[in-house]
Amino acid sequence: MGPHPQPSVHTQPVSISTPGRICLFGEHQDYLGLPVIAAAISCRIHITAERVDQPHVRLNLPDINSQELFSLASLPLTYQHDRDYFRSAINVLLRKGFQFSTGIEGKVRGEIPINAGTSSSSALLVSWLNVLTRLADNPQVLSAHQLAELAYLAEVLEFGEPGGMMDHYATAVGGVIYLESKPAIRLESYQPALGTFVLGDSGEPKDTIGILGRVKHGMLRIVKQLMALDSTFSLHTTDSAAISDFKPYLSKDDYILLKGNMDNRDILREALALIQQTHDSETPLDDAKLGQLLTDHHTNLRDAQQISTPKINRMIDAALAAGALGGKINGSGGGGCMFVYAPQKAEQVAEAIEREGGRAYIVTVAEGTTDQAELLNSTIP
């Protein structure tokens, strides 16, 4: 990925936009080595920035009434707090050979709910990396895949955080992605003719650590126990019907958790086949089927993984009653967001969600990280 000087150097501001994301299928599956299906959404992070002579970074963040200001006179940078992403992106790029002898000033705006499971931090990092690589001394326009990999380095590995690459690929690449992490990274990208979604922010803070402690570690313990009983057991290959053989060896709660995960694995496979059929043959998407699969997925997340909340359940139920075809909680759970598929009656569905105390966003599947100036030029005849 070594950077090479480009013939054109940005002396004018660059304007980068990156989407948030929803996890369509595969919630609480990626850390088990199982695949996920995610979609970029039309709530986005925007960064407009330009080079300046002073060796510093100055970014205004009016949405949160804040500012990011630090010197570039001494590199690499020292982190000032956990998840110091503005600095970590620069340090990662320095290791890749990018150079920053001048400074950068700009503004960050966004429409993505913060700390609500819609990948606002990953979208921010992808945007910032896209800006930095274009405004470096030795600028380079990187591919979406390269930006995703750099964002993973800067967000997850740099701070020793748990987590996979779904958020980074989903926000950088855009559209709908299918991502496998084991035995190796495998990414498939789709542009199915999906209708409107309605995202609902419950306003409840997520209990990510508590949820992962119970659900993730519970599943890892169950898998280890079952492999000791039967070395052929695999979350990837064991048939869902066969897990009833293990019922005598598991507690009631453990069996429910295992069955919910296996069911969600199969739901994802069914959803992938539906998306692939639409993609490969231009067959119209079965909207009702997609909606039902989302609701089936949520039922397991609610009852087996127990990651939903009463408020989010009410928001989903109200949305379904108002005309949505299906929906689920989004993200690690214990709070945060839900979404529903509502190709018709999106306004009525949004109003129903807000009556239950949520904040609603009508969204569509969106393109990945984009240079707004390039996009404008490409659309001018």
PDB file of N, CA, C and O in Angstrom, residues 41 50 55 71 75 88 100 138 158 207 228 243 263 265 269 274 285-286 288 356 369:
ATOM      1  N   ILE A  41     -25.879   3.008   5.223  1.00  0.00           N
ATOM      2  CA  ILE A  41     -27.126   3.777   5.229  1.00  0.00           C
ATOM      3  C   ILE A  41     -26.847   5.257   4.978  1.00  0.00           C
ATOM      4  O   ILE A  41     -25.729   5.734   5.154  1.00  0.00           O
ATOM      5  N   GLU A  50      -8.700  21.300   4.599  1.00  0.00           N
ATOM      6  CA  GLU A  50      -7.691  21.806   3.665  1.00  0.00           C
ATOM      7  C   GLU A  50      -6.339  21.881   4.363  1.00  0.00           C
ATOM      8  O   GLU A  50      -6.247  21.885   5.588  1.00  0.00           O
ATOM      9  N   PRO A  55       1.852  23.735  11.396  1.00  0.00           N
ATOM     10  CA  PRO A  55       1.884  22.274  11.589  1.00  0.00           C
ATOM     11  C   PRO A  55       0.958  21.822  12.714  1.00  0.00           C
ATOM     12  O   PRO A  55       1.398  21.429  13.796  1.00  0.00           O
ATOM     13  N   SER A  71      -0.842  19.591  17.790  1.00  0.00           N
ATOM     14  CA  SER A  71       0.310  19.927  16.975  1.00  0.00           C
ATOM     15  C   SER A  71       0.807  18.719  16.191  1.00  0.00           C
ATOM     16  O   SER A  71       0.717  17.577  16.652  1.00  0.00           O
ATOM     17  N   LEU A  75       6.279  14.117  15.601  1.00  0.00           N
ATOM     18  CA  LEU A  75       5.592  12.888  15.204  1.00  0.00           C
ATOM     19  C   LEU A  75       6.466  11.674  15.524  1.00  0.00           C
ATOM     20  O   LEU A  75       7.693  11.763  15.474  1.00  0.00           O
ATOM     21  N   SER A  88      -4.670   8.560  16.145  1.00  0.00           N
ATOM     22  CA  SER A  88      -4.269   7.198  15.751  1.00  0.00           C
ATOM     23  C   SER A  88      -4.247   7.041  14.238  1.00  0.00           C
ATOM     24  O   SER A  88      -3.399   6.325  13.693  1.00  0.00           O
ATOM     25  N   PHE A 100       3.551  14.247   6.845  1.00  0.00           N
ATOM     26  CA  PHE A 100       2.735  15.426   7.152  1.00  0.00           C
ATOM     27  C   PHE A 100       3.659  16.509   7.716  1.00  0.00           C
ATOM     28  O   PHE A 100       3.945  16.531   8.913  1.00  0.00           O
ATOM     29  N   ASN A 138       2.742  13.493   0.438  1.00  0.00           N
ATOM     30  CA  ASN A 138       2.805  12.551  -0.681  1.00  0.00           C
ATOM     31  C   ASN A 138       1.418  11.919  -0.849  1.00  0.00           C
ATOM     32  O   ASN A 138       1.191  10.783  -0.463  1.00  0.00           O
ATOM     33  N   GLU A 158      -4.957  -0.588  17.192  1.00  0.00           N
ATOM     34  CA  GLU A 158      -4.132   0.442  17.842  1.00  0.00           C
ATOM     35  C   GLU A 158      -4.432   0.563  19.327  1.00  0.00           C
ATOM     36  O   GLU A 158      -3.554   0.894  20.125  1.00  0.00           O
ATOM     37  N   ASP A 207     -25.359  -1.317  26.627  1.00  0.00           N
ATOM     38  CA  ASP A 207     -24.593  -2.054  27.643  1.00  0.00           C
ATOM     39  C   ASP A 207     -23.687  -3.047  26.929  1.00  0.00           C
ATOM     40  O   ASP A 207     -23.797  -4.254  27.103  1.00  0.00           O
ATOM     41  N   ALA A 228     -15.798 -30.825  23.408  1.00  0.00           N
ATOM     42  CA  ALA A 228     -15.252 -31.866  24.293  1.00  0.00           C
ATOM     43  C   ALA A 228     -16.127 -33.112  24.257  1.00  0.00           C
ATOM     44  O   ALA A 228     -15.629 -34.240  24.381  1.00  0.00           O
ATOM     45  N   ILE A 243     -28.581 -30.340  17.105  1.00  0.00           N
ATOM     46  CA  ILE A 243     -28.177 -29.855  18.425  1.00  0.00           C
ATOM     47  C   ILE A 243     -29.089 -30.363  19.535  1.00  0.00           C
ATOM     48  O   ILE A 243     -28.736 -30.287  20.711  1.00  0.00           O
ATOM     49  N   ASP A 263     -29.948 -20.889  14.789  1.00  0.00           N
ATOM     50  CA  ASP A 263     -31.064 -20.420  13.964  1.00  0.00           C
ATOM     51  C   ASP A 263     -30.668 -19.157  13.199  1.00  0.00           C
ATOM     52  O   ASP A 263     -30.981 -19.014  12.006  1.00  0.00           O
ATOM     53  N   ARG A 265     -27.687 -18.243  12.325  1.00  0.00           N
ATOM     54  CA  ARG A 265     -26.758 -18.644  11.264  1.00  0.00           C
ATOM     55  C   ARG A 265     -27.528 -19.062  10.014  1.00  0.00           C
ATOM     56  O   ARG A 265     -27.186 -18.655   8.895  1.00  0.00           O
ATOM     57  N   ARG A 269     -27.992 -17.358   6.083  1.00  0.00           N
ATOM     58  CA  ARG A 269     -27.772 -18.090   4.835  1.00  0.00           C
ATOM     59  C   ARG A 269     -28.975 -17.944   3.904  1.00  0.00           C
ATOM     60  O   ARG A 269     -28.814 -17.811   2.687  1.00  0.00           O
ATOM     61  N   LEU A 274     -31.319 -15.000  -0.888  1.00  0.00           N
ATOM     62  CA  LEU A 274     -32.321 -14.062  -1.403  1.00  0.00           C
ATOM     63  C   LEU A 274     -31.647 -12.871  -2.085  1.00  0.00           C
ATOM     64  O   LEU A 274     -32.027 -12.471  -3.185  1.00  0.00           O
ATOM     65  N   LEU A 285     -36.703  -8.225  -5.635  1.00  0.00           N
ATOM     66  CA  LEU A 285     -36.521  -8.688  -4.266  1.00  0.00           C
ATOM     67  C   LEU A 285     -37.871  -9.004  -3.635  1.00  0.00           C
ATOM     68  O   LEU A 285     -38.839  -8.265  -3.813  1.00  0.00           O
ATOM     69  N   ASP A 286     -37.922 -10.111  -2.918  1.00  0.00           N
ATOM     70  CA  ASP A 286     -39.116 -10.484  -2.173  1.00  0.00           C
ATOM     71  C   ASP A 286     -39.101  -9.685  -0.868  1.00  0.00           C
ATOM     72  O   ASP A 286     -38.522 -10.124   0.141  1.00  0.00           O
ATOM     73  N   ALA A 288     -41.389  -8.961   1.341  1.00  0.00           N
ATOM     74  CA  ALA A 288     -42.043  -9.578   2.490  1.00  0.00           C
ATOM     75  C   ALA A 288     -41.146 -10.643   3.120  1.00  0.00           C
ATOM     76  O   ALA A 288     -41.073 -10.763   4.347  1.00  0.00           O
ATOM     77  N   GLU A 356     -43.350   6.039  20.394  1.00  0.00           N
ATOM     78  CA  GLU A 356     -42.844   5.166  21.460  1.00  0.00           C
ATOM     79  C   GLU A 356     -41.594   5.735  22.127  1.00  0.00           C
ATOM     80  O   GLU A 356     -40.946   5.057  22.926  1.00  0.00           O
ATOM     81  N   THR A 369     -17.613   5.447   1.159  1.00  0.00           N
ATOM     82  CA  THR A 369     -16.898   6.709   1.339  1.00  0.00           C
ATOM     83  C   THR A 369     -16.649   7.382  -0.004  1.00  0.00           C
ATOM     84  O   THR A 369     -16.263   6.733  -0.980  1.00  0.00           O
TER      85      THR A 369
END
